[in-house]
Tab-separated table of C-alpha atoms in Angstrom:
chain	number	residue	atom	x	y	z
A	1	UNK	CA	85.821	28.438	89.004
A	2	UNK	CA	85.462	29.419	92.732
A	3	UNK	CA	81.983	30.286	93.989
A	4	UNK	CA	81.519	33.121	96.485
A	5	UNK	CA	80.986	32.164	100.008
A	6	UNK	CA	77.338	31.685	101.109
A	7	UNK	CA	77.641	34.385	103.738
A	8	UNK	CA	78.889	36.760	101.131
A	9	UNK	CA	75.912	36.001	98.814
A	10	UNK	CA	73.470	36.234	101.701
A	11	UNK	CA	74.917	39.865	102.582
A	12	UNK	CA	74.115	41.080	99.152
A	13	UNK	CA	70.693	39.537	98.947
A	14	UNK	CA	69.566	41.255	102.190
A	15	UNK	CA	70.863	44.549	100.727
A	16	UNK	CA	68.301	45.174	98.209
A	17	UNK	CA	68.972	48.411	96.520
A	18	UNK	CA	72.045	50.395	97.832
A	19	UNK	CA	73.083	53.965	97.713
A	20	UNK	CA	76.688	55.460	97.202
A	21	UNK	CA	79.102	55.748	100.162
A	22	UNK	CA	78.634	58.445	102.790
A	23	UNK	CA	77.997	58.875	106.592
A	24	UNK	CA	74.166	58.446	107.112
A	25	UNK	CA	72.553	60.163	110.103
A	26	UNK	CA	69.541	59.290	112.039
A	27	UNK	CA	68.045	56.933	114.665
A	28	UNK	CA	68.018	53.278	114.148
A	29	UNK	CA	66.826	50.155	115.809
A	30	UNK	CA	69.331	47.363	115.427
A	31	UNK	CA	68.256	43.641	115.733
A	32	UNK	CA	71.034	41.268	115.355
A	33	UNK	CA	72.074	37.500	115.443
A	34	UNK	CA	75.365	36.290	116.909
A	35	UNK	CA	77.569	33.396	116.912
A	36	UNK	CA	80.353	33.151	119.420
A	37	UNK	CA	83.333	31.001	120.493
A	38	UNK	CA	84.020	31.167	124.230
A	39	UNK	CA	87.082	30.251	126.377
A	40	UNK	CA	86.725	30.391	130.103
A	41	UNK	CA	89.192	29.855	132.973
A	42	UNK	CA	87.516	30.281	136.381
A	43	UNK	CA	89.590	28.639	139.291
A	44	UNK	CA	86.396	28.732	141.605
A	45	UNK	CA	85.071	26.209	139.051
A	46	UNK	CA	88.013	24.306	137.768
A	47	UNK	CA	91.742	24.751	137.038
A	48	UNK	CA	91.266	23.932	133.459
A	49	UNK	CA	90.077	26.090	130.405
A	50	UNK	CA	86.741	25.268	129.123
A	51	UNK	CA	85.527	26.264	125.614
A	52	UNK	CA	82.373	26.121	123.375
A	53	UNK	CA	80.307	27.699	120.777
A	54	UNK	CA	77.416	30.003	121.686
A	55	UNK	CA	74.301	31.259	119.634
A	56	UNK	CA	72.169	34.076	120.551
A	57	UNK	CA	70.599	37.557	119.507
A	58	UNK	CA	70.511	41.079	120.418
A	59	UNK	CA	68.614	44.328	120.130
A	60	UNK	CA	70.021	47.822	120.039
A	61	UNK	CA	69.442	51.576	119.385
A	62	UNK	CA	71.935	53.871	117.337
A	63	UNK	CA	71.980	57.590	116.861
A	64	UNK	CA	74.484	58.734	114.212
A	65	UNK	CA	74.730	62.354	113.786
A	66	UNK	CA	77.087	64.804	111.917
A	67	UNK	CA	79.953	64.774	114.428
A	68	UNK	CA	79.020	61.952	117.035
A	69	UNK	CA	77.950	58.388	117.487
A	70	UNK	CA	75.850	57.184	120.299
A	71	UNK	CA	75.180	53.195	120.454
A	72	UNK	CA	73.442	50.985	123.009
A	73	UNK	CA	73.420	47.236	122.366
A	74	UNK	CA	72.139	44.315	124.372
A	75	UNK	CA	72.887	40.584	123.627
A	76	UNK	CA	72.288	37.227	125.088
A	77	UNK	CA	73.698	33.760	124.195
A	78	UNK	CA	73.895	30.221	125.424
A	79	UNK	CA	76.733	27.760	125.156
A	80	UNK	CA	77.793	24.320	126.185
A	81	UNK	CA	81.397	24.315	127.510
A	82	UNK	CA	83.678	21.440	127.616
A	83	UNK	CA	87.314	21.054	128.829
A	84	UNK	CA	89.803	22.424	126.227
A	85	UNK	CA	91.555	19.083	125.797
A	86	UNK	CA	91.460	16.180	123.154
A	87	UNK	CA	90.304	13.792	125.716
A	88	UNK	CA	87.083	14.227	127.689
A	89	UNK	CA	86.121	10.477	128.771
A	90	UNK	CA	83.512	11.805	131.237
A	91	UNK	CA	81.739	13.848	128.660
A	92	UNK	CA	81.885	16.803	131.030
A	93	UNK	CA	79.940	20.031	129.917
A	94	UNK	CA	79.015	23.188	131.499
A	95	UNK	CA	75.829	25.223	130.437
A	96	UNK	CA	76.935	28.819	130.043
A	97	UNK	CA	74.402	31.840	129.816
A	98	UNK	CA	75.838	35.263	128.899
A	99	UNK	CA	74.192	38.604	128.791
A	100	UNK	CA	76.006	41.690	127.699
A	101	UNK	CA	75.140	45.389	127.303
A	102	UNK	CA	77.297	47.949	125.444
A	103	UNK	CA	76.997	51.717	125.440
A	104	UNK	CA	79.396	53.901	123.447
A	105	UNK	CA	79.575	57.662	122.964
A	106	UNK	CA	82.088	58.821	120.341
A	107	UNK	CA	82.960	62.411	118.975
A	108	UNK	CA	84.701	63.131	115.672
A	109	UNK	CA	88.190	64.458	116.585
A	110	UNK	CA	89.665	64.678	113.214
A	111	UNK	CA	88.668	64.098	109.672
A	112	UNK	CA	91.138	63.252	106.734
A	113	UNK	CA	89.610	63.229	103.276
A	114	UNK	CA	86.738	60.707	103.703
A	115	UNK	CA	88.256	58.919	106.821
A	116	UNK	CA	87.318	60.235	110.194
A	117	UNK	CA	88.755	59.527	113.662
A	118	UNK	CA	86.630	59.113	116.701
A	119	UNK	CA	87.220	59.091	120.341
A	120	UNK	CA	84.896	58.924	123.536
A	121	UNK	CA	83.897	56.709	126.284
A	122	UNK	CA	82.419	53.211	126.509
A	123	UNK	CA	80.336	51.651	129.174
A	124	UNK	CA	80.094	47.862	129.045
A	125	UNK	CA	78.288	45.229	131.215
A	126	UNK	CA	78.284	41.582	131.391
A	127	UNK	CA	76.987	38.886	133.254
A	128	UNK	CA	78.145	35.256	132.691
A	129	UNK	CA	76.543	32.468	134.739
A	130	UNK	CA	77.678	28.985	134.578
A	131	UNK	CA	76.701	25.584	136.552
A	132	UNK	CA	79.373	22.938	137.054
A	133	UNK	CA	77.947	20.534	139.430
A	134	UNK	CA	74.366	19.711	140.784
A	135	UNK	CA	75.602	18.230	144.122
A	136	UNK	CA	77.463	21.002	145.980
A	137	UNK	CA	76.929	24.305	147.523
A	138	UNK	CA	79.245	26.022	144.959
A	139	UNK	CA	77.740	24.494	141.745
A	140	UNK	CA	77.336	28.013	140.357
A	141	UNK	CA	80.019	30.404	138.925
A	142	UNK	CA	79.695	33.544	137.418
A	143	UNK	CA	81.521	36.762	136.285
A	144	UNK	CA	79.900	40.152	136.232
A	145	UNK	CA	81.307	43.585	135.537
A	146	UNK	CA	80.186	46.992	134.926
A	147	UNK	CA	83.032	49.399	133.932
A	148	UNK	CA	83.815	52.731	131.976
A	149	UNK	CA	86.781	53.622	129.909
A	150	UNK	CA	88.120	55.297	126.905
A	151	UNK	CA	87.447	54.107	123.285
A	152	UNK	CA	88.809	55.147	119.748
A	153	UNK	CA	87.328	54.329	116.432
A	154	UNK	CA	87.936	54.942	112.700
A	155	UNK	CA	85.239	55.058	109.934
A	156	UNK	CA	85.795	54.978	106.188
A	157	UNK	CA	83.089	55.089	103.526
A	158	UNK	CA	83.752	53.626	100.128
A	159	UNK	CA	82.131	52.348	96.917
A	160	UNK	CA	82.330	48.810	95.569
A	161	UNK	CA	80.234	47.158	92.898
A	162	UNK	CA	78.170	50.384	92.701
A	163	UNK	CA	77.093	49.929	96.289
A	164	UNK	CA	78.138	52.134	99.355
A	165	UNK	CA	79.885	50.822	102.278
A	166	UNK	CA	81.093	51.965	105.607
A	167	UNK	CA	84.162	50.063	107.098
A	168	UNK	CA	84.894	51.024	110.834
A	169	UNK	CA	86.853	49.623	113.772
A	170	UNK	CA	86.747	50.212	117.528
A	171	UNK	CA	89.220	49.688	120.283
A	172	UNK	CA	88.364	50.101	124.019
A	173	UNK	CA	89.920	49.612	127.423
A	174	UNK	CA	87.372	49.883	130.193
A	175	UNK	CA	89.461	51.108	133.075
A	176	UNK	CA	87.391	51.369	136.260
A	177	UNK	CA	84.188	49.994	137.667
A	178	UNK	CA	82.829	47.126	139.692
A	179	UNK	CA	82.744	43.432	139.395
A	180	UNK	CA	81.191	40.313	141.034
A	181	UNK	CA	82.610	36.644	141.072
A	182	UNK	CA	81.930	33.696	143.294
A	183	UNK	CA	84.110	32.842	146.464
A	184	UNK	CA	82.794	29.200	146.563
A	185	UNK	CA	79.258	30.356	147.341
A	186	UNK	CA	75.977	30.223	145.568
A	187	UNK	CA	74.912	32.926	143.192
A	188	UNK	CA	71.610	33.801	144.675
A	189	UNK	CA	71.821	35.898	147.672
A	190	UNK	CA	75.474	36.736	147.587
A	191	UNK	CA	75.885	38.156	144.188
A	192	UNK	CA	75.885	41.963	145.505
A	193	UNK	CA	78.065	40.819	148.602
A	194	UNK	CA	80.815	39.735	146.172
A	195	UNK	CA	80.903	42.898	144.248
A	196	UNK	CA	83.932	45.208	144.660
A	197	UNK	CA	85.968	47.842	142.890
A	198	UNK	CA	87.942	46.833	139.796
A	199	UNK	CA	90.744	48.874	137.941
A	200	UNK	CA	93.979	48.100	136.027
A	201	UNK	CA	95.661	46.928	139.088
A	202	UNK	CA	93.350	44.003	139.472
A	203	UNK	CA	91.424	43.611	136.316
A	204	UNK	CA	91.999	43.917	132.524
A	205	UNK	CA	89.191	44.294	129.864
A	206	UNK	CA	89.991	44.917	126.261
A	207	UNK	CA	87.486	45.014	123.460
A	208	UNK	CA	87.955	45.281	119.679
A	209	UNK	CA	85.487	45.303	117.042
A	210	UNK	CA	85.314	45.568	113.276
A	211	UNK	CA	82.178	46.146	111.226
A	212	UNK	CA	81.122	46.494	107.454
A	213	UNK	CA	77.989	48.286	106.888
A	214	UNK	CA	75.947	48.217	103.452
A	215	UNK	CA	73.981	51.404	102.785
A	216	UNK	CA	70.568	50.589	101.444
A	217	UNK	CA	67.318	52.481	100.434
A	218	UNK	CA	65.296	54.621	102.881
A	219	UNK	CA	68.318	55.015	105.023
A	220	UNK	CA	68.487	51.505	106.315
A	221	UNK	CA	71.727	49.505	106.493
A	222	UNK	CA	72.765	45.840	106.801
A	223	UNK	CA	76.038	44.948	108.517
A	224	UNK	CA	78.544	42.410	109.465
A	225	UNK	CA	80.796	42.444	112.455
A	226	UNK	CA	83.530	40.659	114.191
A	227	UNK	CA	84.350	41.503	117.891
A	228	UNK	CA	87.024	40.053	120.337
A	229	UNK	CA	87.180	40.700	124.072
A	230	UNK	CA	89.395	39.621	126.847
A	231	UNK	CA	88.599	39.957	130.600
A	232	UNK	CA	90.996	39.014	133.479
A	233	UNK	CA	90.110	39.370	136.983
A	234	UNK	CA	92.710	38.727	139.746
A	235	UNK	CA	90.524	39.356	142.706
A	236	UNK	CA	89.884	36.154	144.908
A	237	UNK	CA	89.953	33.233	142.432
A	238	UNK	CA	91.668	33.951	139.133
A	239	UNK	CA	89.253	34.148	136.184
A	240	UNK	CA	90.098	34.847	132.501
A	241	UNK	CA	87.397	34.933	129.611
A	242	UNK	CA	88.008	35.452	125.963
A	243	UNK	CA	85.273	35.587	123.074
A	244	UNK	CA	85.474	35.628	119.376
A	245	UNK	CA	82.041	37.006	117.905
A	246	UNK	CA	80.379	37.167	114.598
A	247	UNK	CA	77.345	39.341	114.289
A	248	UNK	CA	74.930	39.862	111.524
A	249	UNK	CA	72.769	43.017	112.079
A	250	UNK	CA	70.151	45.411	110.483
A	251	UNK	CA	70.073	49.074	110.985
A	252	UNK	CA	66.351	50.025	110.508
A	253	UNK	CA	65.841	53.759	110.437
A	254	UNK	CA	62.854	55.319	112.222
């Protein structure tokens, strides 16, 4: 007989007592733990893709009301990236530090039975800093962006095993903002000099997220989420970044 996955068991152990499915309202503090797979192509660093696994954590604030959702979340992680190839005879690795902040405001535009559709705006920020050589004036590379754009979402509450859940998905395409990236120069002292406008004609940023929230006593919630994002920047040296992220979080009501 097959045994349930350990993560599945942990999810229910954290839940305690649960309540039936609904859309809870209130203010929440949201601590989280994240695991992430990163893929980086930055031609100011190397013509090759680099990949690696990251671990980190985050802290956020959420306000869920009857007709709207306001969320802010900040996360940080660290990874060691290696060339995406079977052979790496020199054992090359690059430390990667990633900080991200995500703000969304969504409004209910349509309700169908228990399912509701949301639409609004998203304001994401990221700063990714890497070091690839200790013996040159261009050892530091980075990608930073602050943009704004449309986002849509869908939420659906349901009951399973006499527990209440909310399944939800979001898709956003930040459309305009500013970004900074290296032009073969050091990070400190030139970061702001390298910032310039970004839009769909020179940058593409797509984000998708799916979450499952378990409703517990006292209005608290426990959640499991998966997020994917892709960022491409064609200004100066070409850069492409892609992440797959798993996240465990708690929504503590206050």
